[in-house]
Amino acid sequence: MTGGPVTGRPSDRPGTRARRRAARLVPRTLRARLIAGLLVLLVVTCAAVGLATTAALRHFLVDRLDQQLADAGGRYAASLEHVGQGGGTDTRAQTPGTLGARLLDGRVTAAGVVDGDADDANGPTNADDRVVFSPAEQRALAALPVGGSARSVDLGRAQGHYRVRAVAGRDGDVLVSGLPLRPAEDTVDRLATLELTVFAIAVTGAGAAGAVWVGWSLRPLRRVVGTAERVAALPLASGAVTLAERVPDDDPRTEVGRVGAALNRMLGHVGDALARRHAVEERLRAFAADASHELRTPVATVRGHAELALRHPGAVPGPVRHSLERIDAEAVRMGAIVEDLLLLARLDAGRPLADAEVDLTRIALNAVADVRAAGPEHRWRLALPEEPVLVRGDPDRLSQVVVNLLANARTHTPPGTEVELSLERTGEGVRLAVADDGPGIAPELADRMFERFVRGDRARSRSTGSTGLGLSIVRAVVRAHGGTVDAASRPGRTAFTVRLPDRP
């Protein structure tokens, strides 16, 4: 057995390619399908009319030939029995092309065809009028039923198709008379040609008119599509959107009008929901900003008093000192939460950030040095280009992005984990990545890791002071700089990638 298995992708197989080519030929738009359907129906109708008319005309002409054969009987064929004996028939009374043949014992003994210029009163006497049939043609003539209805036979290229009829002769022979089908066939062909011309013009004109009519009829639907596209282009996620778009066609008496009316009602409901959501978000942002701002002073006061009590020169009982230290630590943590909430509230409100030239290389060096001191049990690596990487932005906020990503890796990976901070310039801007070989992110947190107050490990996060706001601040700051941040995680590999665009 020779040959091997068929290789290649499924999309490369001939059957798949053929199906794809066929699919490309199928009209996709509603307008194209309506026009194609109209043309198909019109072509089918024209074809049916053409076939019916040509069939009816052919049947009518053949019936006329059969009637002529019945009226003529075998007069011309009988004249062939006594050629030259004065018993002939006047061929001028016969239709030009009329066929006569005398058969005896199944064999043609005499045969002739009336010429258009025949003038011999005693029947065909010249050689041009005589015909000779092949054995197959003689068998076809001999097979005709005597006295039966007319039949169509093919008498070869010389004579063509004939409508023939056989009757009994006076001498025990069979007389065959026939009329040519060529005139009838030519008439049917001329009608078919005329019909094809008229139908082609009609289909072309109907296609052009149908395209204009369908295009005009679909204008309301195009307006519905235009409204939907304009609504889809609106930044609905921001909430601060005035949804004033409406479909102008809302006549309930039409199908498109009912669609437009339903879409307008839906847009009204969506607009109301967006307005209410935006109002709630504004109130929440105002509350977060006000609460954060108001909490800064009492938190600072509590921390100040705790530090002052710890510096008291006199003896402080051990339990009291422990309580003061806990108060100070919780005050520090609460102060960090307040600052983070205040920063998020300002970013949500669209407060502008500082705009200066920022050396991301220096920020990366300082951040890794700080986190190496805070987490010596981890292995920290840097991958920096030879030239400094400079961007436009807020240096404090960008530094906070790097610090939060490194702190997140230190907090949520076990000791001994390798964490690498890489920085490079790409064709579209700057790429900063923090990757580790830790256990990865739990699947249930993959879609929510950038939301606020989402913690990977609640117990450890509480003990290490994590608030669940670090990655939220990273995303908010990066977005405020026009960039993006994403994460990819699997067991043994987790990478957070920040992309910042180049700005002059």
Coordinates of C-alpha atoms in Angstrom, one line a residue:
M1 CA 0.0 0.0 0.0
T2 CA 1.5 3.3 -1.1
G3 CA 0.8 6.9 -0.1
G4 CA 0.7 8.6 3.2
P5 CA -1.7 10.5 5.4
V6 CA -3.2 13.8 4.3
T7 CA -1.2 16.5 6.1
G8 CA -2.0 20.1 6.6
R9 CA -4.4 22.0 8.7
P10 CA -8.1 21.4 8.3
S11 CA -8.5 24.9 6.8
D12 CA -6.1 23.9 4.0
R13 CA -8.1 20.9 2.7
P14 CA -9.7 21.3 -0.7
G15 CA -13.2 20.7 0.6
T16 CA -12.8 23.4 3.2
R17 CA -11.5 25.9 0.7
A18 CA -14.4 25.1 -1.7
R19 CA -16.9 25.7 1.1
R20 CA -15.2 29.0 1.9
R21 CA -15.3 30.1 -1.7
A22 CA -19.0 29.2 -1.9
A23 CA -19.7 31.0 1.3
R24 CA -18.0 34.2 -0.1
L25 CA -20.4 34.0 -3.0
V26 CA -23.5 34.0 -0.8
P27 CA -24.8 37.6 -0.3
R28 CA -24.4 38.7 3.3
T29 CA -26.2 42.1 3.6
L30 CA -30.0 42.2 3.7
R31 CA -30.0 44.5 0.7
A32 CA -28.0 42.1 -1.4
R33 CA -30.1 39.2 -0.3
L34 CA -33.3 40.9 -1.2
I35 CA -32.1 42.0 -4.6
A36 CA -30.6 38.5 -5.3
G37 CA -33.9 36.9 -4.2
L38 CA -35.9 39.3 -6.5
L39 CA -33.6 38.5 -9.4
V40 CA -33.8 34.7 -8.8
L41 CA -37.6 34.8 -8.7
L42 CA -37.7 36.9 -11.8
V43 CA -35.3 34.6 -13.7
V44 CA -37.3 31.6 -12.6
T45 CA -40.6 33.2 -13.7
C46 CA -39.1 34.2 -17.1
A47 CA -37.7 30.7 -17.6
A48 CA -41.1 29.2 -16.8
V49 CA -42.9 31.6 -19.1
G50 CA -40.3 31.0 -21.9
L51 CA -40.5 27.2 -21.5
A52 CA -44.3 27.2 -21.5
T53 CA -44.7 29.5 -24.5
T54 CA -42.1 27.6 -26.6
A55 CA -43.6 24.3 -25.7
A56 CA -47.1 25.5 -26.5
L57 CA -45.9 27.0 -29.9
R58 CA -44.1 23.8 -30.8
H59 CA -47.1 21.7 -29.9
F60 CA -49.3 23.9 -32.0
L61 CA -47.0 23.8 -35.0
V62 CA -46.6 20.0 -34.8
D63 CA -50.4 19.7 -34.5
R64 CA -50.7 21.7 -37.7
L65 CA -48.2 19.4 -39.5
D66 CA -50.2 16.4 -38.3
Q67 CA -53.4 17.9 -39.6
Q68 CA -51.8 18.6 -43.0
L69 CA -50.5 15.0 -43.2
A70 CA -54.0 13.8 -42.4
D71 CA -55.6 16.0 -45.0
A72 CA -53.0 15.1 -47.7
G73 CA -53.2 11.4 -47.1
G74 CA -50.7 9.5 -49.2
R75 CA -51.3 11.3 -52.5
Y76 CA -47.7 12.3 -53.0
A77 CA -46.4 9.0 -51.9
A78 CA -48.9 7.2 -54.2
S79 CA -47.6 9.1 -57.2
L80 CA -44.3 7.3 -56.7
E81 CA -46.0 4.0 -57.5
H82 CA -46.4 4.9 -61.2
V83 CA -43.6 7.3 -61.9
G84 CA -43.6 8.1 -65.6
Q85 CA -47.0 6.3 -66.3
G86 CA -49.2 9.3 -66.1
G87 CA -50.5 8.6 -62.7
G88 CA -48.4 11.2 -60.9
T89 CA -49.6 13.9 -58.6
D90 CA -49.0 17.6 -59.2
T91 CA -46.1 18.4 -56.9
R92 CA -47.1 22.1 -57.1
A93 CA -50.0 21.2 -54.8
Q94 CA -47.6 19.9 -52.2
T95 CA -45.7 21.8 -49.6
P96 CA -42.0 22.3 -50.5
G97 CA -40.0 19.7 -48.6
T98 CA -42.8 17.2 -48.5
L99 CA -41.4 13.7 -48.2
G100 CA -42.9 10.7 -50.0
A101 CA -41.8 7.1 -49.8
R102 CA -43.1 3.7 -51.0
L103 CA -42.2 0.6 -48.9
L104 CA -42.7 -3.0 -50.0
D105 CA -41.9 -5.8 -47.6
G106 CA -40.2 -3.3 -45.3
R107 CA -37.9 -2.0 -48.1
V108 CA -38.0 1.4 -49.6
T109 CA -38.6 1.1 -53.4
A110 CA -39.0 4.7 -54.2
A111 CA -38.7 8.0 -52.3
G112 CA -38.7 11.7 -53.1
V113 CA -38.8 15.2 -51.7
V114 CA -40.8 18.1 -53.3
D115 CA -38.4 20.9 -54.3
G116 CA -39.5 24.4 -53.8
D117 CA -39.2 25.0 -57.6
A118 CA -40.8 21.7 -58.8
D119 CA -43.0 22.2 -61.9
D120 CA -43.4 18.7 -63.2
A121 CA -47.0 17.6 -63.2
N122 CA -46.1 14.0 -63.2
G123 CA -44.2 13.9 -59.9
P124 CA -40.4 14.0 -59.3
T125 CA -38.5 13.1 -62.4
N126 CA -35.0 14.5 -61.8
A127 CA -32.4 13.1 -59.6
D128 CA -32.4 16.0 -57.3
D129 CA -35.9 15.1 -56.0
R130 CA -35.0 11.5 -55.3
V131 CA -33.6 10.5 -51.9
V132 CA -31.8 7.4 -50.7
F133 CA -32.2 6.2 -47.1
S134 CA -29.7 4.3 -45.1
P135 CA -30.6 0.9 -43.7
A136 CA -31.3 2.5 -40.2
E137 CA -33.5 5.1 -41.7
Q138 CA -35.4 2.5 -43.8
R139 CA -35.9 0.5 -40.6
A140 CA -37.3 3.6 -38.9
L141 CA -39.8 4.1 -41.7
A142 CA -40.7 0.5 -41.8
A143 CA -41.5 0.6 -38.1
L144 CA -44.2 3.2 -38.5
P145 CA -47.7 1.9 -37.7
V146 CA -49.8 1.8 -40.8
G147 CA -52.8 4.0 -40.4
G148 CA -51.6 5.2 -37.1
S149 CA -50.9 8.7 -35.8
A150 CA -48.0 10.8 -37.1
R151 CA -44.5 10.3 -35.6
S152 CA -41.3 12.3 -35.6
V153 CA -38.2 10.6 -37.2
D154 CA -34.7 11.6 -37.8
L155 CA -33.8 11.0 -41.5
G156 CA -30.1 12.0 -41.2
R157 CA -28.2 15.2 -41.9
A158 CA -29.5 15.4 -45.5
Q159 CA -33.2 15.5 -44.6
G160 CA -33.3 16.3 -40.9
H161 CA -36.3 15.7 -38.6
Y162 CA -39.6 14.9 -40.3
R163 CA -43.1 14.4 -39.1
V164 CA -44.3 11.3 -41.0
R165 CA -47.4 9.2 -41.3
A166 CA -47.8 5.8 -43.0
V167 CA -50.9 4.6 -44.9
A168 CA -51.7 1.4 -46.9
G169 CA -51.2 1.5 -50.6
R170 CA -53.2 -0.1 -53.5
D171 CA -50.7 -2.7 -54.3
G172 CA -50.0 -4.1 -50.9
D173 CA -47.3 -1.6 -50.2
V174 CA -47.0 1.1 -47.6
L175 CA -47.0 4.8 -48.5
V176 CA -45.2 7.2 -46.2
S177 CA -45.8 10.9 -46.3
G178 CA -43.9 13.4 -44.2
L179 CA -43.5 17.1 -43.6
P180 CA -40.2 18.7 -42.4
L181 CA -40.0 19.9 -38.8
R182 CA -37.3 22.5 -39.6
P183 CA -39.7 25.4 -40.3
A184 CA -41.5 24.7 -37.0
E185 CA -38.1 24.3 -35.2
D186 CA -36.9 27.6 -36.7
T187 CA -40.0 29.4 -35.6
V188 CA -39.6 28.0 -32.1
D189 CA -35.9 29.0 -32.1
R190 CA -36.7 32.6 -33.2
L191 CA -39.3 32.8 -30.4
A192 CA -36.8 31.5 -27.9
T193 CA -34.2 34.0 -29.1
L194 CA -36.7 36.8 -28.9
E195 CA -37.8 35.7 -25.4
L196 CA -34.2 35.5 -24.2
T197 CA -33.5 39.0 -25.4
V198 CA -36.7 40.5 -23.9
F199 CA -36.2 38.6 -20.6
A200 CA -32.5 39.7 -20.3
I201 CA -33.5 43.3 -20.8
A202 CA -36.4 42.8 -18.3
V203 CA -34.2 41.2 -15.7
T204 CA -31.5 43.8 -16.0
G205 CA -34.0 46.6 -15.8
A206 CA -35.8 45.0 -12.9
G207 CA -32.5 44.4 -11.1
A208 CA -31.5 48.1 -11.4
A209 CA -35.0 49.3 -10.4
G210 CA -35.1 46.7 -7.6
A211 CA -31.8 47.8 -6.2
V212 CA -33.0 51.4 -6.1
W213 CA -36.4 50.4 -4.6
V214 CA -34.8 48.1 -2.0
G215 CA -32.2 50.8 -1.1
W216 CA -35.0 53.3 -0.6
S217 CA -37.1 50.9 1.4
L218 CA -34.2 50.1 3.7
R219 CA -33.4 53.7 4.6
P220 CA -35.4 53.4 7.9
L221 CA -33.4 50.3 8.8
R222 CA -30.1 52.1 8.0
R223 CA -31.2 54.9 10.3
V224 CA -31.8 52.3 13.1
V225 CA -28.4 50.8 12.5
G226 CA -26.8 54.3 12.5
T227 CA -28.4 55.1 15.8
A228 CA -27.3 51.8 17.3
E229 CA -23.7 52.4 16.1
R230 CA -23.6 55.9 17.5
V231 CA -24.9 54.6 20.9
A232 CA -22.3 51.8 20.8
A233 CA -19.5 54.3 20.3
L234 CA -20.5 56.3 23.4
P235 CA -18.4 55.7 26.6
L236 CA -21.3 54.2 28.5
A237 CA -18.9 52.6 31.1
S238 CA -18.0 56.1 32.4
G239 CA -21.6 56.8 33.4
A240 CA -21.3 60.5 32.6
V241 CA -23.1 60.2 29.3
T242 CA -26.2 62.0 28.0
L243 CA -28.0 59.4 26.0
A244 CA -29.9 61.6 23.6
E245 CA -29.7 59.4 20.5
R246 CA -33.1 58.2 19.2
V247 CA -34.4 56.4 16.1
P248 CA -36.4 58.9 14.0
D249 CA -38.6 56.1 12.5
D250 CA -41.0 54.8 15.1
D251 CA -44.2 54.3 13.1
P252 CA -45.9 51.3 14.8
R253 CA -47.6 50.4 11.4
T254 CA -44.3 49.2 10.0
E255 CA -41.9 46.5 11.1
V256 CA -38.9 48.9 11.1
G257 CA -41.0 51.4 13.0
R258 CA -41.8 48.9 15.7
V259 CA -38.1 48.1 16.0
G260 CA -37.3 51.8 16.2
A261 CA -39.9 52.3 18.9
A262 CA -38.7 49.4 20.9
L263 CA -35.1 50.6 20.6
N264 CA -36.1 54.1 21.7
R265 CA -37.8 52.7 24.8
M266 CA -34.7 50.7 25.5
L267 CA -32.5 53.7 25.1
G268 CA -34.7 55.6 27.4
H269 CA -34.4 52.9 30.1
V270 CA -30.6 52.7 29.6
G271 CA -30.3 56.5 29.9
D272 CA -32.3 56.5 33.1
A273 CA -30.2 53.7 34.5
L274 CA -27.0 55.4 33.5
A275 CA -28.1 58.7 35.1
R276 CA -29.0 56.9 38.3
R277 CA -25.8 54.9 38.4
H278 CA -23.8 58.1 37.7
A279 CA -25.5 59.9 40.5
V280 CA -24.9 57.0 42.9
E281 CA -21.2 56.9 41.9
E282 CA -20.8 60.6 42.3
R283 CA -22.3 60.4 45.8
L284 CA -20.0 57.5 46.7
R285 CA -16.9 59.3 45.3
A286 CA -17.9 62.4 47.2
F287 CA -18.4 60.4 50.3
A288 CA -15.0 58.6 49.9
A289 CA -13.2 61.8 49.2
D290 CA -14.9 63.7 52.1
A291 CA -14.5 60.8 54.5
S292 CA -10.8 60.3 53.6
H293 CA -10.1 64.0 53.9
E294 CA -11.9 64.2 57.3
L295 CA -10.2 61.1 58.6
R296 CA -6.7 62.3 57.9
T297 CA -6.7 64.7 60.9
P298 CA -8.1 62.4 63.6
V299 CA -5.8 59.5 62.4
A300 CA -2.8 61.8 62.5
T301 CA -3.9 63.0 66.0
V302 CA -4.3 59.4 67.3
R303 CA -0.9 58.5 65.9
G304 CA 0.7 61.7 67.4
H305 CA -0.7 61.0 70.8
A306 CA 0.5 57.4 70.7
E307 CA 4.0 58.4 69.7
L308 CA 4.0 61.1 72.4
A309 CA 2.9 58.5 75.1
L310 CA 5.6 56.1 73.9
R311 CA 8.3 58.9 74.4
H312 CA 7.2 59.5 78.0
P313 CA 10.3 59.6 80.1
G314 CA 8.8 57.9 83.0
A315 CA 8.2 54.2 83.5
V316 CA 5.4 52.7 81.3
P317 CA 3.9 49.4 82.2
G318 CA 4.5 46.6 79.7
P319 CA 0.9 46.0 78.8
V320 CA 0.3 49.8 78.3
R321 CA 3.4 50.1 76.1
H322 CA 2.2 47.1 74.0
S323 CA -1.2 48.8 73.6
L324 CA 0.3 52.1 72.6
E325 CA 2.5 50.3 70.0
R326 CA -0.6 48.6 68.6
I327 CA -2.4 51.9 68.5
D328 CA 0.5 53.4 66.6
A329 CA 0.7 50.5 64.1
E330 CA -3.0 50.5 63.4
A331 CA -3.0 54.3 63.0
V332 CA -0.2 54.0 60.4
R333 CA -2.2 51.3 58.6
M334 CA -5.4 53.4 58.8
G335 CA -3.5 56.4 57.5
A336 CA -2.3 54.4 54.5
I337 CA -5.9 53.3 53.8
V338 CA -7.1 56.9 54.0
E339 CA -4.4 58.1 51.6
D340 CA -5.1 55.3 49.2
L341 CA -8.9 56.0 49.3
L342 CA -8.2 59.7 48.8
L343 CA -6.0 59.1 45.8
L344 CA -8.6 56.8 44.2
A345 CA -11.3 59.4 44.8
R346 CA -9.1 62.0 43.1
L347 CA -8.4 59.8 40.2
D348 CA -12.0 58.9 39.8
A349 CA -12.9 62.5 39.8
G350 CA -10.4 63.1 37.0
R351 CA -8.1 65.3 38.9
P352 CA -5.1 66.1 36.8
L353 CA -1.8 64.5 37.7
A354 CA 1.7 66.1 37.6
D355 CA 3.3 66.3 34.2
A356 CA 7.0 66.1 34.2
E357 CA 9.9 64.0 32.7
V358 CA 10.2 60.8 34.8
D359 CA 13.2 58.5 34.8
L360 CA 11.6 55.1 35.2
T361 CA 15.1 53.5 35.4
R362 CA 15.9 55.4 38.6
I363 CA 12.4 54.6 40.0
A364 CA 13.0 50.9 39.3
L365 CA 16.4 50.9 41.0
N366 CA 15.1 52.6 44.1
A367 CA 12.0 50.4 44.3
V368 CA 14.0 47.2 44.1
A369 CA 16.5 48.4 46.7
D370 CA 13.7 49.2 49.1
V371 CA 11.8 46.0 48.5
R372 CA 15.1 44.0 48.9
A373 CA 15.5 45.4 52.3
A374 CA 11.9 44.7 53.2
G375 CA 11.9 41.2 51.8
P376 CA 15.4 39.7 52.0
E377 CA 14.0 36.2 51.8
H378 CA 13.0 36.7 48.2
R379 CA 15.4 36.8 45.2
W380 CA 15.1 40.1 43.4
R381 CA 16.3 40.6 39.9
L382 CA 16.5 43.7 37.6
A383 CA 16.4 43.7 33.7
L384 CA 17.1 47.2 32.6
P385 CA 18.2 48.7 29.2
E386 CA 21.6 50.4 28.9
E387 CA 20.0 53.8 28.3
P388 CA 17.7 55.5 30.8
V389 CA 14.0 55.1 30.1
L390 CA 12.2 58.5 30.2
V391 CA 8.5 59.1 30.1
R392 CA 6.1 62.0 30.7
G393 CA 3.9 61.7 33.8
D394 CA 3.6 62.1 37.6
P395 CA 6.8 60.8 39.2
D396 CA 5.2 60.1 42.6
R397 CA 2.3 58.2 41.2
L398 CA 4.5 56.1 38.8
S399 CA 6.8 55.3 41.6
Q400 CA 3.7 54.1 43.6
V401 CA 2.8 51.8 40.7
V402 CA 6.2 50.1 40.7
V403 CA 6.3 49.9 44.5
N404 CA 2.7 48.4 44.7
L405 CA 3.6 45.7 42.1
L406 CA 6.7 44.7 43.9
A407 CA 4.9 44.7 47.3
N408 CA 2.2 42.6 45.8
A409 CA 4.7 40.0 44.6
R410 CA 6.5 40.1 48.0
T411 CA 3.3 39.7 50.0
H412 CA 1.6 37.0 48.0
T413 CA 4.6 34.7 47.2
P414 CA 6.4 32.4 49.6
P415 CA 10.1 33.0 50.7
G416 CA 12.6 32.0 48.1
T417 CA 10.5 33.2 45.2
E418 CA 12.4 34.9 42.4
V419 CA 10.8 38.2 41.3
E420 CA 12.1 40.1 38.3
L421 CA 11.4 43.7 37.3
S422 CA 12.0 44.4 33.6
L423 CA 11.9 47.6 31.7
E424 CA 12.2 48.2 28.0
R425 CA 11.2 50.7 25.3
T426 CA 9.0 49.4 22.5
G427 CA 7.8 50.9 19.3
E428 CA 4.6 52.2 20.9
G429 CA 6.0 53.4 24.3
V430 CA 7.4 51.8 27.5
R431 CA 6.8 48.3 28.8
L432 CA 7.3 47.6 32.5
A433 CA 6.8 44.1 33.9
V434 CA 7.0 42.4 37.3
A435 CA 7.1 38.6 37.0
D436 CA 7.6 35.9 39.7
D437 CA 7.8 32.1 39.8
G438 CA 5.4 31.8 42.7
P439 CA 2.3 29.6 42.9
G440 CA 0.2 31.9 40.8
I441 CA -3.2 33.6 41.2
A442 CA -6.3 31.7 42.2
P443 CA -8.6 31.3 39.2
E444 CA -11.5 32.8 41.1
L445 CA -9.5 36.0 41.6
A446 CA -8.2 36.3 38.0
D447 CA -11.1 38.5 36.8
R448 CA -11.3 40.6 40.0
M449 CA -7.7 41.2 41.0
F450 CA -7.8 44.9 40.0
E451 CA -11.0 45.6 41.9
R452 CA -10.9 47.4 45.2
F453 CA -10.6 45.5 48.5
V454 CA -9.9 42.2 46.7
R455 CA -7.3 40.2 48.7
G456 CA -5.6 37.0 47.6
D457 CA -5.1 35.7 51.1
R458 CA -7.2 37.3 53.7
A459 CA -5.4 36.0 56.8
R460 CA -1.9 36.8 55.6
S461 CA -3.1 40.1 54.1
R462 CA -4.4 41.2 57.4
S463 CA -1.2 40.3 59.2
T464 CA 1.0 42.1 56.7
G465 CA -1.2 45.1 56.5
S466 CA -2.5 44.7 52.9
T467 CA -5.7 46.7 52.2
G468 CA -6.7 45.2 48.9
L469 CA -6.2 48.6 47.2
G470 CA -2.7 48.2 45.8
L471 CA -3.7 46.8 42.4
S472 CA -6.7 49.2 42.1
I473 CA -4.3 52.1 42.5
V474 CA -2.0 50.6 39.9
R475 CA -4.8 50.4 37.4
A476 CA -6.2 53.8 38.2
V477 CA -2.8 55.5 37.9
V478 CA -1.8 53.7 34.7
R479 CA -5.1 54.6 33.1
A480 CA -4.7 58.2 34.2
H481 CA -1.4 58.2 32.2
G482 CA -3.2 56.8 29.1
G483 CA -1.7 53.3 29.5
T484 CA -2.8 49.8 30.2
V485 CA -2.1 47.1 32.8
D486 CA -2.8 43.4 32.5
A487 CA -1.9 40.2 34.3
A488 CA -1.2 36.6 33.2
S489 CA -0.9 33.9 35.7
R490 CA -0.3 30.1 35.9
P491 CA 1.3 27.9 38.5
G492 CA 5.0 28.8 38.5
R493 CA 4.6 32.1 36.5
T494 CA 2.8 35.3 37.2
A495 CA 3.5 38.5 35.3
F496 CA 2.0 42.0 35.6
T497 CA 2.6 44.1 32.5
V498 CA 2.3 47.9 32.4
R499 CA 2.4 49.7 29.0
L500 CA 2.7 53.5 29.0
P501 CA 2.4 55.4 25.7
D502 CA 5.0 57.9 24.5
R503 CA 3.9 61.5 25.0
P504 CA 5.8 64.6 23.8

